[in-house]
Coordinates of C-alpha atoms and ligand atoms in Angstrom, one line a residue:
Chain B
X86 CA 29.1 13.2 -52.0
X87 CA 30.6 9.8 -52.1
X88 CA 27.2 8.2 -51.5
X89 CA 25.7 10.1 -54.3
X90 CA 28.4 8.7 -56.6
X91 CA 27.7 5.3 -55.2
X92 CA 24.0 5.7 -55.9
X93 CA 24.6 6.8 -59.4
X94 CA 26.8 3.8 -60.2
X95 CA 24.4 1.4 -58.5
X96 CA 21.5 2.8 -60.5
X97 CA 23.4 2.8 -63.8
X98 CA 24.6 -0.7 -63.4
X99 CA 21.3 -2.2 -62.4
X100 CA 19.6 -0.1 -65.0
X101 CA 22.1 -1.4 -67.6
X102 CA 21.1 -5.0 -66.8
X103 CA 17.4 -4.2 -67.1
X104 CA 18.0 -2.3 -70.3
X105 CA 19.8 -5.2 -72.0
X106 CA 17.2 -7.7 -70.9
X107 CA 14.4 -5.3 -72.1
X108 CA 16.2 -4.8 -75.5
X109 CA 16.1 -8.6 -76.0
X110 CA 12.4 -8.6 -75.6
X111 CA 11.7 -5.5 -77.6
X112 CA 13.8 -6.7 -80.6
X113 CA 11.6 -9.8 -81.0
X114 CA 8.4 -7.9 -80.3
X115 CA 9.4 -5.4 -83.0
X116 CA 9.7 -7.9 -85.8
X117 CA 6.9 -10.4 -84.9
X118 CA 4.6 -8.9 -82.3
X119 CA 5.6 -11.6 -79.9
X120 CA 6.2 -10.9 -76.2
X121 CA 8.6 -13.7 -75.6
X122 CA 8.2 -14.7 -72.0
X123 CA 10.8 -17.4 -72.5
X124 CA 13.5 -14.7 -72.6
X125 CA 14.2 -14.9 -68.9
X126 CA 14.8 -18.6 -69.3
X127 CA 17.4 -18.0 -72.0
X128 CA 19.2 -16.0 -69.3
X129 CA 19.0 -18.8 -66.8
X130 CA 19.9 -21.3 -69.4
X131 CA 23.1 -19.4 -70.2
X132 CA 24.0 -19.1 -66.5
X133 CA 23.7 -22.9 -66.1
X134 CA 25.7 -23.5 -69.2
X135 CA 28.6 -22.2 -67.2
X136 CA 28.6 -25.1 -64.8
X137 CA 28.9 -28.9 -65.0
X138 CA 25.4 -30.6 -65.2
X139 CA 24.7 -32.2 -61.8
X140 CA 22.2 -31.9 -59.0
X141 CA 25.0 -31.4 -56.3
X142 CA 24.8 -28.3 -54.2
X143 CA 28.3 -27.1 -55.1
X144 CA 28.7 -26.0 -58.6
X145 CA 31.7 -27.1 -60.6
X146 CA 32.6 -24.7 -63.3
X147 CA 32.5 -26.1 -66.8
X148 CA 32.4 -23.5 -69.5
X149 CA 33.0 -21.0 -66.7
X150 CA 36.6 -22.2 -66.4
X151 CA 37.4 -21.0 -69.9
X152 CA 39.4 -17.8 -70.3
X153 CA 37.1 -14.7 -70.8
X154 CA 38.3 -14.2 -74.3
X155 CA 36.8 -17.6 -75.2
X156 CA 34.0 -17.7 -72.7
X157 CA 32.3 -14.5 -73.7
X158 CA 31.9 -15.3 -77.5
X159 CA 31.0 -18.9 -76.7
X160 CA 28.3 -18.0 -74.3
X161 CA 26.9 -15.3 -76.6
X162 CA 26.8 -18.0 -79.3
X163 CA 25.1 -20.4 -76.9
X164 CA 22.4 -17.8 -76.0
X165 CA 21.9 -16.9 -79.7
X166 CA 21.6 -20.6 -80.6
X167 CA 19.1 -21.3 -77.8
X168 CA 16.9 -18.5 -78.9
X169 CA 17.2 -19.4 -82.6
X170 CA 16.4 -23.0 -81.8
X171 CA 13.3 -22.1 -79.9
X172 CA 12.1 -20.0 -82.8
X173 CA 12.7 -22.9 -85.1
X174 CA 11.0 -25.5 -82.9
X175 CA 8.1 -23.4 -81.6
X176 CA 7.5 -19.9 -83.0
X177 CA 8.1 -20.7 -86.7
X178 CA 5.0 -22.8 -86.7
X179 CA 2.9 -20.0 -85.2
X180 CA 3.6 -17.2 -87.7
X181 CA -0.1 -16.9 -88.5
X182 CA -1.2 -17.3 -84.9
X183 CA -2.6 -14.4 -82.9
X184 CA -0.2 -12.5 -80.6
X185 CA -1.9 -13.9 -77.6
X186 CA -1.5 -17.5 -78.8
X187 CA 2.2 -16.8 -79.4
X188 CA 2.6 -15.3 -76.0
X189 CA 1.0 -18.3 -74.3
X190 CA 3.4 -20.6 -76.2
X191 CA 6.3 -18.5 -75.0
X192 CA 5.1 -19.0 -71.4
X193 CA 4.9 -22.7 -72.1
X194 CA 8.4 -22.8 -73.6
X195 CA 9.7 -20.9 -70.6
X196 CA 8.3 -23.5 -68.2
X197 CA 9.8 -26.3 -70.3
X198 CA 13.2 -24.7 -70.2
X199 CA 12.9 -24.1 -66.5
X200 CA 11.8 -27.6 -65.8
X201 CA 14.6 -29.0 -67.9
X202 CA 17.1 -27.0 -65.9
X203 CA 15.4 -28.3 -62.7
X204 CA 15.7 -31.9 -63.8
X205 CA 19.4 -31.6 -64.8
X206 CA 20.7 -29.2 -62.1
X207 CA 18.2 -29.7 -59.2
X208 CA 16.2 -26.9 -57.5
X209 CA 18.7 -25.6 -54.9
X210 CA 20.4 -22.4 -55.8
X211 CA 24.1 -23.0 -56.3
X212 CA 27.0 -20.8 -55.5
X213 CA 29.2 -20.1 -58.5
X214 CA 32.3 -18.1 -58.7
X215 CA 32.8 -16.4 -62.1
X216 CA 35.5 -13.8 -62.3
X217 CA 35.4 -13.1 -58.5
X218 CA 38.2 -10.5 -58.8
X219 CA 35.7 -8.2 -60.5
X220 CA 33.8 -7.8 -57.2
X221 CA 36.8 -6.3 -55.5
X222 CA 36.1 -2.6 -54.8
X223 CA 38.1 0.2 -56.3
X224 CA 38.1 3.8 -55.3
X225 CA 36.5 6.2 -57.7
X226 CA 35.5 9.8 -57.0
X227 CA 35.5 9.2 -53.3
X228 CA 33.3 6.1 -53.5
X229 CA 34.1 2.4 -53.2
X230 CA 32.9 0.7 -56.3
X231 CA 33.2 -2.9 -57.4
X232 CA 35.0 -3.0 -60.7
X233 CA 32.1 -5.0 -62.1
X234 CA 29.8 -2.0 -61.9
X235 CA 32.0 -0.1 -64.2
X236 CA 32.2 -3.0 -66.5
X237 CA 28.5 -3.5 -66.5
X238 CA 27.9 0.2 -67.4
X239 CA 30.6 0.1 -70.1
X240 CA 29.2 -3.2 -71.5
X241 CA 25.7 -1.7 -71.6
X242 CA 26.9 1.3 -73.5
X243 CA 28.9 -0.8 -75.9
X244 CA 26.0 -3.2 -76.5
X245 CA 23.5 -0.4 -77.1
X246 CA 25.8 1.4 -79.5
X247 CA 26.8 -1.8 -81.3
X248 CA 23.1 -2.7 -81.7
X249 CA 22.2 0.8 -82.9
X250 CA 25.1 0.7 -85.4
X251 CA 24.0 -2.8 -86.6
X252 CA 20.4 -1.6 -87.1
X253 CA 21.5 1.6 -88.8
X254 CA 24.4 0.5 -90.9
X255 CA 24.0 -3.1 -92.0
X256 CA 21.8 -4.8 -94.5
X257 CA 20.2 -7.0 -91.8
X258 CA 19.5 -4.0 -89.7
X259 CA 17.8 -2.2 -92.6
X260 CA 15.7 -5.3 -93.3
X261 CA 14.8 -5.6 -89.6
X262 CA 13.7 -2.0 -89.3
X263 CA 11.6 -2.3 -92.5
X264 CA 10.1 -5.6 -91.3
X265 CA 9.3 -4.1 -87.9
X266 CA 7.3 -1.4 -89.5
X267 CA 5.5 -3.4 -92.2
X268 CA 6.5 -7.0 -92.5
X269 CA 4.3 -7.8 -95.6
X270 CA 5.7 -4.9 -97.5
X271 CA 9.2 -5.8 -96.7
X272 CA 8.6 -9.4 -97.9
X273 CA 7.0 -8.0 -101.2
X274 CA 10.4 -6.3 -101.7
X275 CA 12.2 -9.6 -101.4
X276 CA 13.2 -9.4 -97.7
X277 CA 13.3 -12.9 -96.4
X278 CA 11.0 -13.3 -93.3
X279 CA 13.2 -16.2 -92.0
X280 CA 16.4 -14.2 -92.2
X281 CA 15.0 -11.3 -90.3
X282 CA 13.3 -13.3 -87.6
X283 CA 16.3 -15.6 -87.1
X284 CA 18.5 -12.5 -86.9
X285 CA 16.2 -11.0 -84.3
X286 CA 16.2 -14.2 -82.2
X287 CA 20.0 -14.6 -82.5
X288 CA 20.6 -11.0 -81.3
X289 CA 18.0 -11.4 -78.5
X290 CA 19.6 -14.6 -77.3
X291 CA 23.1 -13.0 -77.4
X292 CA 21.7 -10.2 -75.2
X293 CA 20.3 -12.8 -72.8
X294 CA 23.8 -14.3 -72.6
X295 CA 25.4 -10.9 -71.8
X296 CA 22.8 -10.4 -69.0
X297 CA 23.6 -14.0 -67.8
X298 CA 27.3 -13.3 -67.6
X299 CA 26.8 -10.1 -65.6
X300 CA 24.2 -11.6 -63.2
X301 CA 26.3 -14.7 -62.6
X302 CA 29.3 -12.5 -61.7
X303 CA 27.4 -10.1 -59.6
X304 CA 25.2 -12.4 -57.6
X305 CA 27.5 -15.5 -57.5
X306 CA 24.4 -17.7 -57.7
X307 CA 22.9 -20.0 -60.2
X308 CA 19.2 -20.4 -59.5
X309 CA 16.6 -21.8 -61.9
X310 CA 14.2 -19.1 -60.8
X311 CA 16.4 -16.2 -61.7
X312 CA 15.0 -15.9 -65.2
X313 CA 11.5 -15.2 -64.0
X314 CA 12.5 -12.2 -61.9
X315 CA 14.5 -10.4 -64.4
X316 CA 12.0 -11.2 -67.1
X317 CA 9.2 -9.5 -65.2
X318 CA 11.2 -6.3 -64.8
X319 CA 12.4 -6.4 -68.4
X320 CA 8.9 -6.9 -69.6
X321 CA 7.6 -4.0 -67.6
X322 CA 10.5 -1.9 -69.0
X323 CA 9.5 -2.7 -72.6
X324 CA 5.9 -1.8 -71.9
X325 CA 6.8 1.5 -70.2
X326 CA 9.2 2.3 -73.0
X327 CA 6.5 1.6 -75.6
X328 CA 6.3 -2.0 -76.9
X329 CA 8.4 -2.3 -80.0
X330 CA 10.5 0.8 -79.3
X331 CA 14.2 -0.1 -78.8
X332 CA 15.3 3.3 -77.4
X333 CA 12.2 3.2 -75.2
X334 CA 13.2 -0.2 -73.8
X335 CA 16.7 1.0 -73.0
X336 CA 15.5 4.2 -71.4
X337 CA 12.8 2.5 -69.4
X338 CA 15.3 -0.2 -68.2
X339 CA 17.6 2.5 -66.9
X340 CA 14.6 4.3 -65.4
X341 CA 13.4 1.3 -63.4
X342 CA 17.0 0.5 -62.3
X343 CA 17.4 4.1 -61.1
X344 CA 14.0 4.1 -59.4
X345 CA 14.6 0.9 -57.6
X346 CA 18.0 2.1 -56.3
X347 CA 16.7 5.4 -55.2
X348 CA 13.8 3.8 -53.4
X349 CA 16.2 1.5 -51.7
X350 CA 18.4 4.4 -50.7
X351 CA 15.8 6.9 -49.6
X352 CA 12.7 5.0 -48.3
X353 CA 12.4 5.1 -44.5
X354 CA 13.9 2.0 -43.0
X355 CA 10.7 0.5 -41.8
X356 CA 9.0 0.5 -45.2
X357 CA 12.2 -0.4 -47.2
X358 CA 11.3 -4.2 -47.3
X359 CA 8.2 -3.2 -49.3
X360 CA 10.3 -1.3 -51.9
X361 CA 8.8 -3.3 -54.8
X362 CA 5.3 -2.2 -53.8
X363 CA 6.5 1.4 -54.3
X364 CA 8.3 0.6 -57.4
X365 CA 5.3 -1.0 -59.0
X366 CA 3.1 1.9 -57.9
X367 CA 5.4 4.1 -59.9
X368 CA 5.0 1.7 -62.8
X369 CA 1.2 2.0 -62.6
X370 CA 1.5 5.8 -62.5
X371 CA 3.7 5.7 -65.6
X372 CA 1.2 3.5 -67.5
X373 CA -1.7 5.7 -66.4
X374 CA 0.0 8.8 -67.5
X375 CA 1.3 7.4 -70.8
X376 CA -0.4 4.1 -71.7
X377 CA 1.2 4.1 -75.1
X378 CA 4.6 4.1 -73.5
X379 CA 7.2 6.9 -72.9
X380 CA 8.4 6.4 -76.4
X381 CA 5.7 5.6 -78.9
X382 CA 6.8 3.2 -81.6
X383 CA 6.4 4.7 -85.1
X384 CA 4.0 2.0 -86.0
X385 CA 1.9 -0.7 -84.4
X386 CA 0.9 -2.6 -87.4
X387 CA 0.3 -6.4 -87.3
X388 CA 3.2 -8.3 -88.6
X389 CA 3.1 -11.1 -91.2
Chain S
X25 CA 4.3 -18.5 -123.2
X26 CA 2.8 -15.3 -121.8
X27 CA 4.5 -13.2 -119.2
X28 CA 1.9 -13.7 -116.6
X29 CA -0.8 -16.4 -116.6
X30 CA -3.6 -16.5 -114.0
X31 CA -5.6 -19.7 -114.4
X32 CA -9.0 -20.3 -112.6
X33 CA -7.8 -18.5 -109.5
X34 CA -10.1 -18.1 -106.5
X35 CA -9.4 -16.2 -103.2
X36 CA -11.6 -16.3 -100.1
X37 CA -11.4 -14.6 -96.8
X38 CA -12.9 -17.1 -94.4
X39 CA -16.2 -17.9 -96.1
X40 CA -16.3 -14.6 -98.1
X41 CA -15.3 -15.2 -101.7
X42 CA -13.2 -12.3 -103.1
X43 CA -12.2 -13.8 -106.5
X44 CA -13.9 -16.7 -108.3
X45 CA -12.2 -18.6 -111.1
X46 CA -10.3 -15.7 -112.5
X47 CA -8.3 -16.3 -115.7
X48 CA -6.2 -13.8 -117.4
X49 CA -2.9 -13.4 -119.3
X50 CA -0.4 -10.6 -119.8
X51 CA 2.1 -10.5 -122.7
X52 CA 5.7 -9.3 -122.3
X53 CA 5.9 -5.5 -122.3
X54 CA 2.1 -5.1 -122.2
X55 CA 0.3 -2.4 -120.1
X56 CA -2.9 -3.8 -118.6
X57 CA -5.4 -2.0 -116.4
X58 CA -7.6 -3.7 -114.0
X59 CA -10.8 -1.8 -113.3
X60 CA -14.0 -2.4 -111.5
X61 CA -16.0 -1.0 -108.5
X62 CA -14.8 -1.1 -104.9
X63 CA -14.7 -4.6 -103.5
X64 CA -14.5 -6.2 -107.0
X65 CA -11.4 -8.1 -105.9
X66 CA -8.8 -6.0 -107.7
X67 CA -6.4 -5.8 -104.7
X68 CA -7.1 -9.4 -103.9
X69 CA -6.0 -10.3 -107.4
X70 CA -2.7 -8.4 -107.0
X71 CA -2.3 -9.9 -103.6
X72 CA -2.7 -13.4 -105.0
X73 CA -0.2 -12.8 -107.8
X74 CA 2.4 -11.3 -105.4
X75 CA 2.0 -14.1 -102.8
X76 CA 0.7 -11.8 -100.0
X77 CA -2.8 -13.4 -100.2
X78 CA -3.3 -17.2 -100.3
X79 CA -5.3 -18.6 -103.2
X80 CA -8.0 -21.3 -102.6
X81 CA -8.0 -22.5 -106.1
X82 CA -6.1 -22.3 -109.4
X83 CA -2.6 -21.5 -110.4
X84 CA -0.5 -18.5 -111.3
X85 CA 2.6 -18.6 -113.5
X86 CA 5.2 -16.0 -114.5
X87 CA 7.6 -16.8 -117.3
X88 CA 6.5 -20.4 -116.9
X89 CA 7.5 -20.5 -113.2
X90 CA 4.7 -21.5 -110.8
X91 CA 4.1 -18.6 -108.4
X92 CA 1.2 -20.3 -106.5
X93 CA 2.4 -21.5 -103.1
X94 CA 5.6 -19.4 -103.1
X95 CA 6.3 -16.8 -100.4
X96 CA 6.1 -13.1 -101.3
X97 CA 9.9 -12.8 -101.0
X98 CA 10.4 -15.8 -103.4
X99 CA 8.1 -14.3 -105.9
X100 CA 9.9 -10.9 -105.6
X101 CA 13.1 -12.8 -106.4
X102 CA 11.6 -14.1 -109.7
X103 CA 11.2 -10.5 -110.8
X104 CA 7.8 -9.3 -109.7
X105 CA 7.5 -6.0 -107.8
X106 CA 4.6 -4.3 -106.2
X107 CA 3.4 -0.7 -105.5
X108 CA 0.6 -1.4 -103.1
X109 CA -2.7 0.4 -102.5
X110 CA -2.0 3.2 -100.1
X111 CA 1.8 3.1 -101.0
X112 CA 2.9 1.5 -97.7
X113 CA 6.2 3.3 -97.6
X114 CA 8.3 2.8 -94.5
X115 CA 7.6 6.0 -92.7
X116 CA 10.3 5.6 -90.1
X117 CA 13.0 5.0 -92.6
X118 CA 14.7 7.7 -94.7
X119 CA 13.8 8.1 -98.4
X120 CA 17.2 6.6 -99.3
X121 CA 16.7 3.6 -97.0
X122 CA 13.2 3.0 -98.5
X123 CA 14.9 2.7 -101.9
X124 CA 17.5 0.2 -100.6
X125 CA 15.1 -2.2 -98.8
X126 CA 14.4 -4.0 -102.1
X127 CA 18.0 -4.3 -103.3
X128 CA 18.9 -7.3 -101.1
X129 CA 17.6 -9.7 -103.7
X130 CA 19.8 -8.3 -106.5
X131 CA 22.9 -10.1 -107.8
X132 CA 24.2 -7.0 -109.5
X133 CA 25.0 -5.2 -106.3
X134 CA 27.4 -2.8 -107.9
X135 CA 24.7 -1.5 -110.1
X136 CA 22.6 -0.4 -107.1
X137 CA 24.2 3.0 -106.6
X138 CA 23.8 3.9 -110.3
X139 CA 20.1 2.9 -110.1
X140 CA 19.5 5.0 -107.1
X141 CA 21.1 8.0 -108.9
X142 CA 18.7 7.3 -111.8
X143 CA 15.7 7.3 -109.5
X144 CA 16.8 10.7 -108.0
X145 CA 17.2 11.9 -111.6
X146 CA 13.7 10.9 -112.4
X147 CA 12.3 12.3 -109.2
X148 CA 14.5 15.2 -108.2
X149 CA 12.4 15.9 -105.1
X150 CA 13.3 12.5 -103.7
X151 CA 17.0 13.2 -104.2
X152 CA 16.7 16.5 -102.4
X153 CA 15.0 14.8 -99.5
X154 CA 17.0 11.5 -99.5
X155 CA 17.9 11.8 -95.8
X156 CA 14.5 13.0 -94.7
X157 CA 12.2 10.5 -93.0
X158 CA 9.8 9.1 -95.7
X159 CA 6.8 9.6 -93.4
X160 CA 7.3 13.4 -93.8
X161 CA 6.8 13.3 -97.6
X162 CA 3.5 14.5 -99.3
X163 CA 1.1 11.9 -100.8
X164 CA 2.4 12.5 -104.3
X165 CA 6.0 12.2 -103.2
X166 CA 5.2 9.0 -101.3
X167 CA 3.7 7.6 -104.5
X168 CA 6.9 8.4 -106.4
X169 CA 8.9 6.8 -103.6
X170 CA 6.8 3.7 -103.7
X171 CA 7.3 3.4 -107.5
X172 CA 11.1 4.1 -107.1
X173 CA 11.3 1.5 -104.3
X174 CA 9.5 -1.1 -106.5
X175 CA 11.9 -0.3 -109.4
X176 CA 15.0 -0.9 -107.2
X177 CA 14.3 -4.6 -107.1
X178 CA 14.9 -4.5 -110.9
X179 CA 11.6 -6.1 -111.8
X180 CA 10.4 -7.6 -115.0
X181 CA 6.7 -7.3 -114.1
X182 CA 5.5 -4.4 -111.9
X183 CA 2.1 -4.2 -110.4
X184 CA 0.7 -0.8 -109.2
X185 CA -2.5 -0.7 -107.1
X186 CA -4.6 2.5 -107.5
X187 CA -1.7 5.0 -108.0
X188 CA -4.2 7.9 -108.3
X189 CA -5.8 7.2 -104.9
X190 CA -5.9 10.5 -102.9
X191 CA -3.8 12.5 -105.3
X192 CA -4.7 15.7 -107.1
X193 CA -5.4 15.2 -110.9
X194 CA -2.2 17.1 -111.9
X195 CA -0.1 14.8 -109.7
X196 CA -1.9 11.7 -111.2
X197 CA -0.9 12.9 -114.6
X198 CA 2.7 13.1 -113.5
X199 CA 2.6 9.6 -112.0
X200 CA 1.2 8.1 -115.2
X201 CA 3.7 10.0 -117.4
X202 CA 6.4 8.6 -115.2
X203 CA 5.0 5.0 -115.4
X204 CA 4.7 5.2 -119.2
X205 CA 8.2 6.6 -119.5
X206 CA 9.7 3.9 -117.3
X207 CA 7.9 1.2 -119.2
X208 CA 9.4 2.5 -122.5
X209 CA 12.9 2.8 -121.0
X210 CA 13.0 -0.6 -119.3
X211 CA 10.6 -2.8 -121.3
X212 CA 8.6 -3.4 -118.1
X213 CA 5.4 -5.3 -118.2
X214 CA 2.8 -3.2 -116.2
X215 CA -0.3 -4.3 -114.4
X216 CA -2.2 -1.3 -113.0
X217 CA -5.3 -1.1 -110.9
X218 CA -7.2 2.0 -112.0
X219 CA -10.8 2.7 -111.1
X220 CA -11.2 5.5 -113.7
X221 CA -11.7 4.1 -117.2
X222 CA -11.4 7.5 -118.7
X223 CA -8.0 7.8 -117.1
X224 CA -7.0 4.3 -118.4
X225 CA -8.3 5.2 -121.9
X226 CA -6.2 8.3 -121.9
X227 CA -3.0 6.5 -120.9
X228 CA -3.8 3.7 -123.2
X229 CA -3.5 -0.1 -122.9
X230 CA -5.6 -3.1 -122.4
X231 CA -8.3 -3.2 -119.7
X232 CA -9.7 -6.0 -117.8
X233 CA -12.9 -5.4 -115.9
X234 CA -13.7 -7.2 -112.6
X235 CA -17.0 -7.3 -110.9
X236 CA -17.8 -9.3 -107.7
X237 CA -14.6 -11.3 -108.1
X238 CA -15.1 -12.3 -111.8
X239 CA -13.7 -11.0 -115.1
X240 CA -16.6 -9.4 -117.0
X241 CA -14.7 -7.7 -119.7
X242 CA -11.3 -7.6 -121.5
X243 CA -10.4 -5.3 -124.3
X244 CA -8.8 -2.0 -125.4
X245 CA -9.1 0.6 -122.6
X246 CA -10.2 3.2 -125.1
X247 CA -13.2 1.1 -126.2
X248 CA -14.3 0.7 -122.7
X249 CA -14.7 4.2 -121.6
X250 CA -18.4 4.6 -122.4
X251 CA -19.6 1.1 -123.0
X252 CA -22.4 -0.9 -121.5
X253 CA -20.0 -3.4 -120.0
X254 CA -18.5 -0.8 -117.8
X255 CA -21.8 0.5 -116.4
X256 CA -22.8 -3.1 -116.0
X257 CA -19.7 -3.7 -114.0
X258 CA -20.5 -0.7 -111.8
X259 CA -24.2 -0.9 -111.5
X260 CA -24.9 -4.6 -111.9
X261 CA -27.2 -4.3 -115.0
X262 CA -26.8 -3.2 -118.6
X263 CA -28.2 0.0 -119.9
X264 CA -30.8 -1.9 -122.0
X265 CA -32.1 -3.5 -118.8
X266 CA -32.3 -0.1 -117.2
X267 CA -34.2 1.3 -120.2
X268 CA -36.8 -1.4 -120.1
Ligands
LIG471 N1 -8.3 -8.9 -95.4 C1 -9.6 -9.1 -95.7 N2 -10.4 -9.8 -94.9 C2 -11.7 -10.0 -95.2 N3 -12.3 -9.6 -96.3 C3 -11.5 -8.9 -97.2 C4 -10.1 -8.6 -96.9 N4 -9.6 -7.9 -98.0 C5 -10.6 -7.8 -98.8 N5 -11.8 -8.3 -98.4 C6 -13.0 -8.4 -99.1 O1 -12.8 -9.0 -100.3 C7 -13.5 -8.3 -101.4 C8 -12.5 -7.8 -102.4 O2 -11.7 -6.8 -101.8 P1 -10.5 -6.1 -102.6 O3 -9.7 -7.1 -103.3 O4 -9.8 -5.2 -101.7 O5 -11.3 -5.3 -103.7 P2 -10.9 -4.0 -104.5 O6 -9.4 -3.8 -104.4 O7 -11.4 -4.2 -105.9 O8 -11.6 -2.8 -103.9 C9 -14.3 -7.2 -100.7 O9 -15.6 -7.7 -100.5 C10 -13.6 -7.0 -99.4 O10 -14.5 -6.6 -98.4
LIG472 MG1 -8.3 -2.3 -103.7

């Protein structure tokens, strides 16, 4: 019983991280048909923004020392600003380019950010300690759970609901949904392309920052390679969910999180190290069964 | 100064010319039909005016403001609104949301609710289905929604591309009755793409004929219905030539 509870919370918290990362990718894909492979590097960038720039092995907290009530909004703003800046510097000049050209540019941008982090912080993973108290276990329903897991799950729910409200209830949300369906038509009705795209990048960057905070707390490590790993899973989630579908991205993020925890829990010991091979087999089966994604987006029109 | 001035405008898609040196003018409050066969460049002309399609030559002015080189959203802000070919309603949005997309550019925000109520008065079926997803509407209802949506930007000049496309004749009558009524109520200037010259003649107004990207006729729609110019536009030669 207690281990079932444990599994549930493990799955939900891992899935929550994937879901938020996938949402960040799906948001931008929705408005401009861009699979932004630099998204993982926004996450890494936000993690490193917590510590003092140096190539020393031991990390000295910088922004990470600020009280949470300051730290959280500042880091969300940093993530949003980084994403908006990358749009301004790179993607704005590619609005008429093909989706493939934009995707390649996003790869390039990702490598540039990663190498910049390497140059400033060095390549060795650094131990960081952000809110260590959150990893102390608490007893719940007979299981021992780190408080952080509950916070991650709650955070995911809050983030998903807030985003849904924003899309449903605000002017920007309406314009983003209209633009996601038919960008040219939205512009013909006076919707400013720059406002919608900047808005999507800002939200996406803020989501990256939220993921960064959770990963930094949970793993206690700052590693320049961390972005690539989460990006891969998040990208797969957006494809399985149906590229461009926000609910699909969230659902598929949770699905992958759950699958990976269940495989970890129930695979025979001797094959457990090869868990990812099983996970990706499931991914392939998913894509074979429903190539258009579990949730088909209502439109797949070219944007702009 | 005319309401809309199109001077020597050309549009090309890659190497393919769609419009060549088109010049035309619309006066304030006028109703003008653009007619001509498929591929004549009618939609390209509307695209060039609205900013959705780039011009390769020439200039376009509305109320003396240069439109050429501006983005579609900037042109919409100057008071031009578009009901595109195939309606292009936002199928995943509700009827009500479709009407609100174009209100972001308005300064008179508090007039928006009243205007939406007016649209629902004019098209009761839209009011009944205001919370339904717009993709579930019939073709005729979608055409009404596209017109209502264009009106919600509070335009001075409205362009409508083939409103009769795919609609039953009775519904087409309704659409035109509505457009004429709206024009009278609001003093709109209307530019309508309509393939059927008899339809245009019945509704009344000026008609400009396009063929292969060029203007080949300009006059009263009623006079066009059975003339040589029209068959020339459609078949490429005049009746005299055919007779010889
Ligand atoms: N997006 C496009 N790309 C390439 N050619 C196009 C495009 N749109 C229209 N054309 C071509 O331009 C010409 C004019 O098309 P269009 O303006 O749609 O005519 P109409 O609306 O009168 O039927 C046609 O030959 C058409 O094939
Ligand atoms: Mg056309």
